[in-house]
Coordinates of C-alpha atoms in Angstrom, one line a residue:
M1 CA -20.7 17.0 -17.2
S2 CA -22.9 14.7 -14.9
H3 CA -24.2 12.2 -17.8
P4 CA -25.1 9.2 -16.0
V5 CA -22.2 6.2 -17.0
Q6 CA -23.8 2.6 -17.6
I7 CA -21.3 0.1 -16.2
K8 CA -19.6 -2.1 -19.2
N9 CA -16.3 -3.2 -18.3
A10 CA -15.0 -3.2 -14.2
L11 CA -11.3 -4.6 -13.3
I12 CA -11.2 -6.6 -9.9
S13 CA -7.9 -7.1 -7.7
V14 CA -8.7 -7.7 -3.7
Y15 CA -6.7 -8.9 -1.5
Y16 CA -10.1 -9.1 0.9
K17 CA -12.9 -11.5 -0.6
D18 CA -15.5 -11.3 2.0
N19 CA -18.5 -10.7 0.2
L20 CA -17.3 -10.4 -2.9
A21 CA -18.7 -13.1 -4.6
P22 CA -22.6 -11.1 -5.1
I23 CA -20.9 -8.6 -6.4
I24 CA -19.8 -10.8 -8.8
Q25 CA -22.9 -12.3 -9.8
E26 CA -24.8 -8.9 -10.5
L27 CA -22.4 -8.2 -12.7
N28 CA -21.8 -11.0 -14.9
R29 CA -26.3 -10.5 -14.7
L30 CA -25.5 -6.9 -16.6
G31 CA -23.3 -8.5 -18.8
V32 CA -20.6 -6.6 -17.5
K33 CA -16.6 -8.2 -18.8
L34 CA -14.9 -8.5 -15.6
Y35 CA -10.5 -8.4 -16.2
S36 CA -9.1 -9.2 -12.7
T37 CA -6.1 -10.7 -11.3
G38 CA -3.9 -13.4 -9.4
G39 CA -6.3 -14.8 -6.2
T40 CA -9.2 -12.4 -7.6
E41 CA -9.6 -13.8 -10.5
T42 CA -9.2 -17.9 -9.6
F43 CA -12.0 -16.4 -6.8
I44 CA -14.0 -15.2 -9.8
R45 CA -13.4 -18.8 -12.5
N46 CA -14.8 -20.8 -9.1
L47 CA -17.8 -18.5 -9.0
G48 CA -18.7 -20.0 -13.3
V49 CA -18.4 -16.1 -14.0
D50 CA -16.2 -15.2 -17.2
V51 CA -13.3 -13.0 -16.0
I52 CA -9.9 -11.8 -18.7
P53 CA -6.5 -11.7 -17.1
V54 CA -5.0 -8.5 -16.4
E55 CA -2.0 -11.0 -18.7
S56 CA -4.2 -10.9 -21.5
L57 CA -4.6 -7.7 -21.4
T58 CA -1.6 -5.7 -21.0
S59 CA 0.8 -9.3 -22.7
Y60 CA 3.1 -8.6 -20.0
P61 CA 3.5 -11.9 -16.8
S62 CA 2.6 -10.5 -13.4
I63 CA 6.7 -9.7 -12.3
L64 CA 8.6 -9.2 -9.6
G65 CA 6.8 -12.1 -7.8
G66 CA 3.7 -10.0 -8.1
R67 CA 4.8 -6.6 -7.7
V68 CA 3.7 -5.3 -10.3
K69 CA 0.7 -7.1 -12.0
T70 CA -1.6 -4.3 -13.4
L71 CA 1.0 -1.3 -13.7
H72 CA 0.3 -0.4 -17.5
P73 CA -0.4 1.9 -20.0
K74 CA -3.6 -0.1 -21.1
V75 CA -5.1 -0.5 -17.7
F76 CA -4.5 3.2 -16.3
G77 CA -5.0 4.7 -20.1
G78 CA -8.6 3.2 -19.1
I79 CA -9.7 3.6 -15.8
L80 CA -8.1 8.3 -16.3
A81 CA -9.8 8.6 -19.7
R82 CA -12.1 10.9 -20.3
R83 CA -15.4 10.1 -21.8
G84 CA -16.2 12.9 -24.1
F85 CA -12.6 13.8 -25.3
A86 CA -12.5 13.4 -28.9
G87 CA -8.6 12.8 -28.5
D88 CA -8.2 10.0 -25.1
E89 CA -10.9 8.2 -27.0
Q90 CA -9.0 8.1 -30.4
Q91 CA -6.2 7.4 -28.5
L92 CA -8.1 4.3 -26.7
A93 CA -9.7 3.4 -29.9
E94 CA -5.9 3.6 -31.5
Y95 CA -4.2 1.0 -28.5
E96 CA -7.1 -1.3 -28.3
I97 CA -8.0 -0.3 -25.2
P98 CA -10.8 -0.7 -23.3
E99 CA -12.8 1.8 -21.7
I100 CA -13.2 0.7 -17.6
D101 CA -15.9 1.7 -15.3
L102 CA -15.8 0.2 -11.8
V103 CA -13.0 -0.1 -11.0
I104 CA -12.0 -2.9 -7.4
V105 CA -9.2 -2.9 -5.8
D106 CA -8.4 -2.5 -1.6
L107 CA -5.2 -2.2 -0.1
Y108 CA -2.3 -5.0 1.4
P109 CA -2.9 -5.1 5.3
F110 CA 0.0 -3.0 5.6
E111 CA -1.1 -1.4 9.5
E112 CA -2.3 -4.2 10.7
T113 CA 0.6 -5.8 9.6
V114 CA 3.1 -3.3 11.8
M115 CA 0.4 -3.7 14.9
S116 CA 1.1 -8.0 14.1
N117 CA 5.0 -7.1 14.4
A118 CA 6.4 -8.3 12.1
E119 CA 9.5 -8.6 10.8
E120 CA 10.7 -5.5 8.3
D121 CA 11.1 -7.1 5.3
E122 CA 6.9 -8.5 5.8
I123 CA 6.8 -4.8 6.9
I124 CA 7.3 -3.5 3.4
E125 CA 5.9 -5.8 1.1
K126 CA 2.7 -4.7 2.6
I127 CA 3.0 -1.3 0.5
D128 CA 0.4 -1.2 -1.5
I129 CA 1.9 -0.3 -5.0
G130 CA -0.5 -1.2 -7.8
G131 CA -3.7 -0.9 -5.9
I132 CA -3.0 2.6 -4.5
S133 CA -2.3 3.6 -7.5
L134 CA -5.4 2.4 -8.9
I135 CA -7.5 4.1 -6.5
R136 CA -6.2 7.0 -7.2
A137 CA -6.2 7.0 -10.7
A138 CA -9.9 6.0 -11.1
A139 CA -11.4 8.6 -7.8
K140 CA -10.2 11.5 -9.7
N141 CA -12.0 10.2 -12.7
F142 CA -14.8 9.9 -10.7
K143 CA -17.2 12.2 -14.0
D144 CA -16.3 9.1 -15.7
V145 CA -15.7 5.3 -13.0
V146 CA -16.9 4.6 -10.2
I147 CA -14.1 3.6 -7.4
V148 CA -14.5 0.8 -4.9
A149 CA -11.7 0.8 -2.3
S150 CA -13.3 -1.0 1.0
K151 CA -15.3 -3.8 1.2
A152 CA -16.9 -1.7 3.5
D153 CA -19.2 -0.4 0.5
Y154 CA -19.9 -4.1 -1.4
G155 CA -23.1 -3.3 -0.1
A156 CA -23.9 0.3 -1.3
L157 CA -22.6 -0.5 -4.6
E158 CA -24.3 -4.1 -4.6
D159 CA -27.2 -2.1 -4.1
I160 CA -26.6 0.2 -7.6
L161 CA -26.1 -2.7 -9.3
K162 CA -29.5 -4.1 -8.4
T163 CA -31.8 -1.3 -7.9
Q164 CA -30.3 1.2 -11.2
N165 CA -28.9 -1.6 -13.6
G166 CA -25.6 -0.5 -13.5
E167 CA -26.2 2.8 -14.3
T168 CA -24.5 5.2 -11.7
A169 CA -24.4 8.9 -11.0
I170 CA -22.4 11.9 -10.2
D171 CA -23.5 12.2 -7.0
Q172 CA -22.6 8.6 -6.6
R173 CA -19.3 8.3 -8.2
R174 CA -17.9 11.6 -5.9
S175 CA -19.2 9.7 -3.0
F176 CA -17.3 6.7 -3.8
A177 CA -14.3 8.7 -4.6
Q178 CA -15.1 10.8 -1.5
K179 CA -14.0 7.6 0.2
A180 CA -11.4 5.6 -2.3
F181 CA -8.8 9.2 -1.4
N182 CA -9.9 8.9 2.6
I183 CA -8.9 5.6 2.6
S184 CA -5.5 6.3 0.1
S185 CA -4.3 9.0 2.5
H186 CA -5.2 7.3 5.9
Y187 CA -3.1 4.4 3.7
D188 CA 0.3 6.6 3.2
T189 CA 0.2 8.4 6.2
N190 CA 0.0 5.0 8.2
I191 CA 3.3 4.2 6.5
F192 CA 5.0 7.8 6.9
K193 CA 4.6 7.3 10.3
Y194 CA 6.5 3.9 10.4
F195 CA 9.5 4.6 8.1
N196 CA 9.3 8.5 11.2
Q197 CA 10.1 6.8 13.6
E198 CA 13.6 6.6 14.2
E199 CA 15.1 10.2 13.3
P200 CA 11.5 11.5 13.2
L201 CA 10.9 14.7 10.4
P202 CA 9.3 17.4 12.6
L203 CA 6.3 16.8 10.6
F204 CA 2.1 16.4 12.5
K205 CA 0.7 14.1 10.5
E206 CA -2.7 11.5 12.1
S207 CA -5.5 10.0 10.2
I208 CA -8.1 8.3 12.9
Q209 CA -11.1 6.6 10.7
S210 CA -14.0 6.1 13.2
S211 CA -15.8 8.8 14.7
Q212 CA -18.6 10.1 16.7
V213 CA -21.0 13.5 16.4
L214 CA -21.7 14.0 19.9
R215 CA -24.1 15.8 21.0
Y216 CA -22.1 19.8 21.3
G217 CA -19.7 20.6 22.3
E218 CA -18.0 22.0 25.6
N219 CA -21.3 24.4 25.6
P220 CA -24.2 23.7 23.3
H221 CA -23.6 26.2 20.4
Q222 CA -20.9 24.4 19.9
K223 CA -20.5 21.3 17.7
G224 CA -18.7 18.3 18.8
V225 CA -17.3 15.4 17.1
F226 CA -14.8 12.5 19.1
Y227 CA -12.9 11.3 16.7
G228 CA -11.2 7.0 17.9
D229 CA -13.1 4.1 19.1
L230 CA -14.3 4.6 22.2
D231 CA -16.4 1.2 21.2
R232 CA -12.5 -0.6 21.6
M233 CA -11.9 1.2 25.5
F234 CA -15.5 0.9 27.3
N235 CA -18.6 -1.6 26.7
K236 CA -21.3 0.7 28.0
L237 CA -23.5 -1.0 30.1
H238 CA -26.2 1.7 30.9
G239 CA -27.0 5.7 30.3
K240 CA -27.0 7.6 27.5
E241 CA -24.3 8.5 25.1
L242 CA -20.8 9.9 26.2
S243 CA -21.1 14.5 26.3
Y244 CA -17.6 16.2 25.0
N245 CA -17.4 17.1 28.1
N246 CA -17.9 13.6 29.8
L247 CA -14.8 13.1 27.8
V248 CA -13.0 15.4 28.9
D249 CA -13.4 14.5 32.4
V250 CA -13.2 10.7 31.1
D251 CA -9.7 11.9 30.0
A252 CA -8.6 12.7 32.7
A253 CA -10.1 10.2 34.9
V254 CA -8.3 7.4 33.3
A255 CA -4.4 9.5 33.5
L256 CA -5.4 9.3 37.3
I257 CA -6.2 6.3 38.1
D258 CA -4.1 4.3 36.3
E259 CA -0.4 5.9 38.8
F260 CA -2.8 3.4 41.2
T261 CA -2.1 -0.2 42.0
E262 CA -3.2 -1.2 45.6
P263 CA -8.1 -0.8 45.1
T264 CA -8.5 3.2 44.1
I265 CA -11.6 5.4 43.3
A266 CA -11.6 8.9 42.2
I267 CA -14.1 11.0 42.2
L268 CA -13.6 14.1 39.0
K269 CA -14.7 17.4 38.4
H270 CA -13.6 19.6 35.0
T271 CA -10.5 17.0 35.3
N272 CA -9.7 17.9 38.8
A273 CA -10.6 15.3 40.9
C274 CA -12.4 16.1 43.9
G275 CA -12.3 13.3 45.6
I276 CA -9.8 10.0 45.9
A277 CA -8.5 7.4 48.3
S278 CA -6.9 3.7 48.6
R279 CA -7.9 1.2 51.0
N280 CA -8.2 -1.9 51.8
N281 CA -11.5 -2.8 49.7
I282 CA -12.9 -0.3 46.9
K283 CA -16.1 0.1 49.3
E284 CA -13.4 1.9 52.0
A285 CA -12.3 3.1 49.3
W286 CA -16.1 4.8 48.0
I287 CA -16.7 6.3 51.3
D288 CA -13.3 8.0 52.2
A289 CA -13.1 9.9 48.4
L290 CA -17.1 10.5 48.9
A291 CA -15.7 12.6 52.3
C292 CA -14.1 14.6 50.1
D293 CA -15.3 16.6 48.8
P294 CA -19.5 15.6 48.4
V295 CA -20.9 18.9 47.7
S296 CA -18.3 18.8 44.8
A297 CA -18.9 15.0 43.8
F298 CA -22.6 15.2 42.8
G299 CA -22.8 15.8 39.1
G300 CA -19.2 14.2 38.7
V301 CA -17.3 12.2 37.0
I302 CA -17.0 8.3 39.4
I303 CA -13.2 5.8 38.8
A304 CA -12.3 2.7 40.2
N305 CA -9.2 0.2 39.4
D306 CA -11.6 -2.7 40.9
E307 CA -14.2 -4.0 40.5
I308 CA -18.0 -2.8 41.6
D309 CA -19.6 -5.1 43.8
G310 CA -23.1 -5.0 45.5
E311 CA -22.6 -3.3 48.7
T312 CA -20.3 -0.8 46.9
A313 CA -23.3 0.3 43.5
T314 CA -25.4 0.1 46.9
E315 CA -23.1 3.5 48.0
I316 CA -22.6 5.2 44.7
S317 CA -26.4 4.8 44.2
K318 CA -27.3 7.5 46.5
I319 CA -25.5 10.6 45.1
F320 CA -26.2 11.6 41.9
Y321 CA -22.7 11.0 39.6
E322 CA -22.9 11.2 34.8
V323 CA -19.9 8.6 34.4
L324 CA -18.8 5.7 36.0
I325 CA -16.0 4.2 35.0
A326 CA -14.7 0.6 36.5
P327 CA -13.1 -2.8 35.1
A328 CA -15.9 -5.2 36.2
Y329 CA -19.0 -5.5 38.1
T330 CA -20.7 -7.5 40.0
D331 CA -25.0 -8.3 38.3
K332 CA -26.1 -7.6 41.6
A333 CA -23.5 -3.8 41.4
V334 CA -25.2 -3.5 37.6
L335 CA -28.9 -4.2 38.6
I336 CA -28.5 -2.0 41.2
L337 CA -27.1 1.0 39.2
K338 CA -29.2 0.2 35.8
E339 CA -32.0 1.4 39.1
K340 CA -31.0 4.7 37.8
K341 CA -31.9 6.0 33.9
N342 CA -29.2 8.5 33.4
R343 CA -26.4 7.2 35.8
I344 CA -23.5 5.7 32.2
I345 CA -22.0 3.0 33.4
L346 CA -19.0 1.5 31.7
V347 CA -16.7 -1.1 32.5
R348 CA -13.0 0.2 30.6
Q349 CA -11.9 -2.6 28.5
P350 CA -7.2 -3.4 28.3
V351 CA -6.5 -0.6 25.3
L352 CA -3.0 1.0 25.0
L353 CA -3.0 4.4 24.9
P354 CA -1.4 7.0 23.2
A355 CA 2.0 8.1 23.9
K356 CA 1.4 11.3 22.4
Q357 CA -0.7 13.8 23.0
F358 CA -1.2 17.3 20.7
K359 CA -4.1 19.9 20.6
T360 CA -4.6 22.9 18.2
L361 CA -3.5 26.0 18.6
L362 CA -3.0 28.7 17.3
N363 CA -3.0 29.1 13.2
G364 CA -1.4 25.1 14.0
V365 CA -0.5 22.1 16.6
I366 CA 1.8 21.6 19.2
E367 CA 2.7 17.7 20.5
Q368 CA 4.0 16.5 23.5
D369 CA 5.5 12.9 25.5
K370 CA 2.8 12.1 28.0
D371 CA 3.7 12.8 31.3
E372 CA 4.8 9.4 32.3
V373 CA 7.0 10.0 35.5
I374 CA 6.0 9.6 38.9
E375 CA 8.9 10.1 41.9
G376 CA 8.1 8.1 44.9
P377 CA 9.7 7.4 47.8
E378 CA 13.5 6.8 45.8
Q379 CA 13.4 10.1 43.7
M380 CA 12.3 12.1 47.2
K381 CA 15.3 13.8 48.0
L382 CA 15.6 14.8 51.4
V383 CA 16.7 18.6 51.8
T384 CA 15.8 19.7 55.6
L385 CA 16.7 18.5 59.3
R386 CA 13.2 16.3 59.5
H387 CA 13.6 13.5 57.9
P388 CA 9.9 11.9 57.8
T389 CA 8.2 9.4 58.9
E390 CA 8.0 6.6 56.8
H391 CA 3.7 6.3 57.0
E392 CA 4.8 10.2 55.8
L393 CA 7.3 8.5 52.8
R394 CA 4.1 6.7 51.7
D395 CA 1.6 9.8 51.7
L396 CA 3.7 12.1 49.7
Y397 CA 3.6 9.6 47.2
F398 CA 0.2 9.9 47.2
A399 CA -0.3 13.2 47.0
N400 CA 2.3 13.4 44.1
K401 CA 0.1 11.4 42.1
V402 CA -2.6 13.3 42.4
V403 CA -1.0 16.5 42.3
K404 CA 0.0 15.5 38.9
H405 CA -3.3 14.9 37.9
T406 CA -4.9 18.6 39.1
K407 CA -5.1 21.8 37.6
S408 CA -1.7 24.5 38.2
N409 CA -1.3 26.2 40.4
T410 CA -2.5 23.7 42.8
V411 CA -1.2 22.0 46.0
V412 CA -2.5 18.5 47.6
F413 CA -3.0 17.6 51.1
A414 CA -3.1 14.9 52.0
K415 CA -3.2 11.7 54.9
N416 CA -3.7 7.8 55.1
N417 CA -3.7 8.3 51.5
Q418 CA -6.6 10.0 50.9
L419 CA -7.4 13.4 49.8
M420 CA -8.2 15.6 52.2
A421 CA -8.2 18.9 49.6
S422 CA -6.7 20.3 46.7
G423 CA -6.6 24.4 46.1
V424 CA -7.4 24.5 41.9
G425 CA -6.5 26.4 39.1
Q426 CA -5.2 29.3 40.9
T427 CA -2.6 32.2 38.9
S428 CA -1.1 31.9 42.5
R429 CA 0.7 29.1 44.4
V430 CA -0.6 31.0 47.6
D431 CA -3.9 31.4 46.4
S432 CA -4.1 26.9 46.1
L433 CA -2.9 26.6 49.5
K434 CA -5.1 29.3 51.0
Q435 CA -7.4 27.6 49.1
A436 CA -6.7 24.5 50.5
V437 CA -6.9 25.3 54.0
I438 CA -10.1 26.4 54.0
K439 CA -11.8 23.2 51.5
A440 CA -10.0 20.5 54.3
E441 CA -12.1 23.1 57.2
S442 CA -14.8 23.4 55.1
F443 CA -15.7 19.0 55.8
G444 CA -14.2 19.3 59.0
F445 CA -10.9 17.8 58.3
D446 CA -8.1 17.4 60.9
L447 CA -4.7 18.5 58.7
S448 CA -2.5 17.9 61.9
G449 CA 0.1 15.2 60.9
A450 CA -1.2 15.8 57.1
V451 CA 1.1 16.0 53.9
M452 CA 1.6 18.6 51.6
A453 CA 2.9 18.3 47.5
S454 CA 2.6 21.0 45.2
D455 CA 3.4 20.8 41.0
A456 CA 6.0 23.6 41.1
F457 CA 8.7 25.3 43.2
F458 CA 7.8 27.3 45.9
P459 CA 8.7 31.4 44.4
F460 CA 8.4 32.1 48.3
P461 CA 8.4 30.7 52.2
D462 CA 4.8 32.4 52.7
C463 CA 3.1 29.1 51.5
V464 CA 5.5 26.7 53.7
E465 CA 4.8 29.0 56.2
L466 CA 1.0 29.2 56.4
A467 CA 0.6 24.9 55.7
A468 CA 3.3 25.0 59.0
E469 CA 0.6 26.8 60.5
A470 CA -2.7 24.4 59.1
G471 CA -0.2 21.1 60.9
I472 CA 1.3 20.2 57.6
T473 CA 4.2 18.4 58.8
A474 CA 5.7 17.5 55.9
V475 CA 6.1 19.2 52.4
L476 CA 6.5 17.4 48.5
Q477 CA 8.0 19.8 46.0
P478 CA 10.4 19.9 42.6
G479 CA 12.2 22.8 43.5
G480 CA 14.1 25.0 41.3
S481 CA 13.2 28.2 42.8
I482 CA 16.2 31.3 43.9
N483 CA 14.6 31.4 47.1
D484 CA 14.2 27.7 47.6
K485 CA 16.9 28.4 50.3
L486 CA 14.1 30.3 52.0
S487 CA 11.6 28.2 52.7
V488 CA 13.9 24.9 53.5
E489 CA 14.7 27.2 56.2
M490 CA 11.0 27.6 56.9
C491 CA 10.7 24.2 57.4
D492 CA 13.4 24.0 59.8
L493 CA 11.9 27.0 61.6
K494 CA 8.1 24.6 62.0
N495 CA 10.1 21.3 62.8
I496 CA 8.6 20.5 59.4
S497 CA 10.7 18.0 56.5
M498 CA 9.9 18.1 53.0
V499 CA 11.6 17.0 49.8
T500 CA 12.6 18.0 46.3
T501 CA 12.0 15.8 43.2
G502 CA 13.6 18.1 40.0
V503 CA 10.5 16.9 38.6
R504 CA 7.9 19.8 37.8
H505 CA 4.1 18.5 36.8
F506 CA 2.6 21.7 35.8
K507 CA -0.6 21.5 33.9
H508 CA -2.9 23.6 31.5

């Protein structure tokens, strides 16, 4: 049935009472009979509006410290009864149950309580029982009942009360029900995830309440949506909305820059660093990051881990880029950067990022721990006759951070905390190495004394031989190949050092 429903009786019991008063006043104006409990009942009385305690309807008091208040047939019967069904109406009359046409109920703040690091007893008490049951019952019977399960919908309800004098249409009730089931499912997902931390069941459940429709997906013919709260992550100072591809690159940029503590700037294209350098100040870092590959830097995503000043902003503004991210900007820098209208300028906020990664695959989803391991000099095991110098060890550490965040198969050349070149996403490791050598030579880099890092082991000694011929003096790799001995022997033959880490960093 798609009949309109006139609100005659309402049950109201909420945790959050913000902006509730105007709705109470409108319901009172329309002559709606109000039922309520506890603090909400007191709130309504203080507005000078008549209200009937639920206890008067059920003939039972609130018991067990408030755990049981509304769980009663006289409440749920009035909500679930189907209008126009003779049997339901007969039983309502027999047991003196009023039809409840409007339910305004929200839920205890379980998610917020968990995030506050409260004790478990307090968290458990915030698992709502009556509220979730009322929401589901009213939403199920949306053909006859209006359910408002969030203060975010108070405005819509108030508008209906004012403009339609308390009469609701089926599409409005269905819309409220849709939102209510979203709230109940999100609530239950968070409860499950709380209980699923120790000895977790192998189940996948995620619920994200905020979203942003993107201009399109990876290509213009694909639709795209970002699920999450970008405003918590970034404060946008200038520019258009981030695109799907922007977001993918920004995610890669954030992951890369978080490996570094000294002033560092990275430039990324298609999730790979085409330039990165660490220096004593952010301007020098920019100049040397750009020098790595000024061609690929065009239209890239730039990220810094230190404040952007006016001088650095002037240098950055000399090229076209899509996005610039930094923890802070001087006022002068903002003025300079805003002169280019199509640049996106973001201030990164301190937000805790997820420790898990997942994506759709085939007819399901795969999930993994984020790769948060990085091996420094202490984890590097010497396997050659020649020892790396302290300077080479620092460069190997730098190169290892970069190679970890570069598309496999990959090798990275670095010197003096600067990316010299990288071979990215090749189907063979030797092709990645050849690509890196060509890149370095094309931009005039002298690889003498540079180091090389690989995301995975060398299956054959040819990579080490070619690297030595290019001028590489120290190599880092995870090791683990049955041919490791051949690569080590080649290093000894070419008088270069090699260290292994025991940790592979594939990135697909």
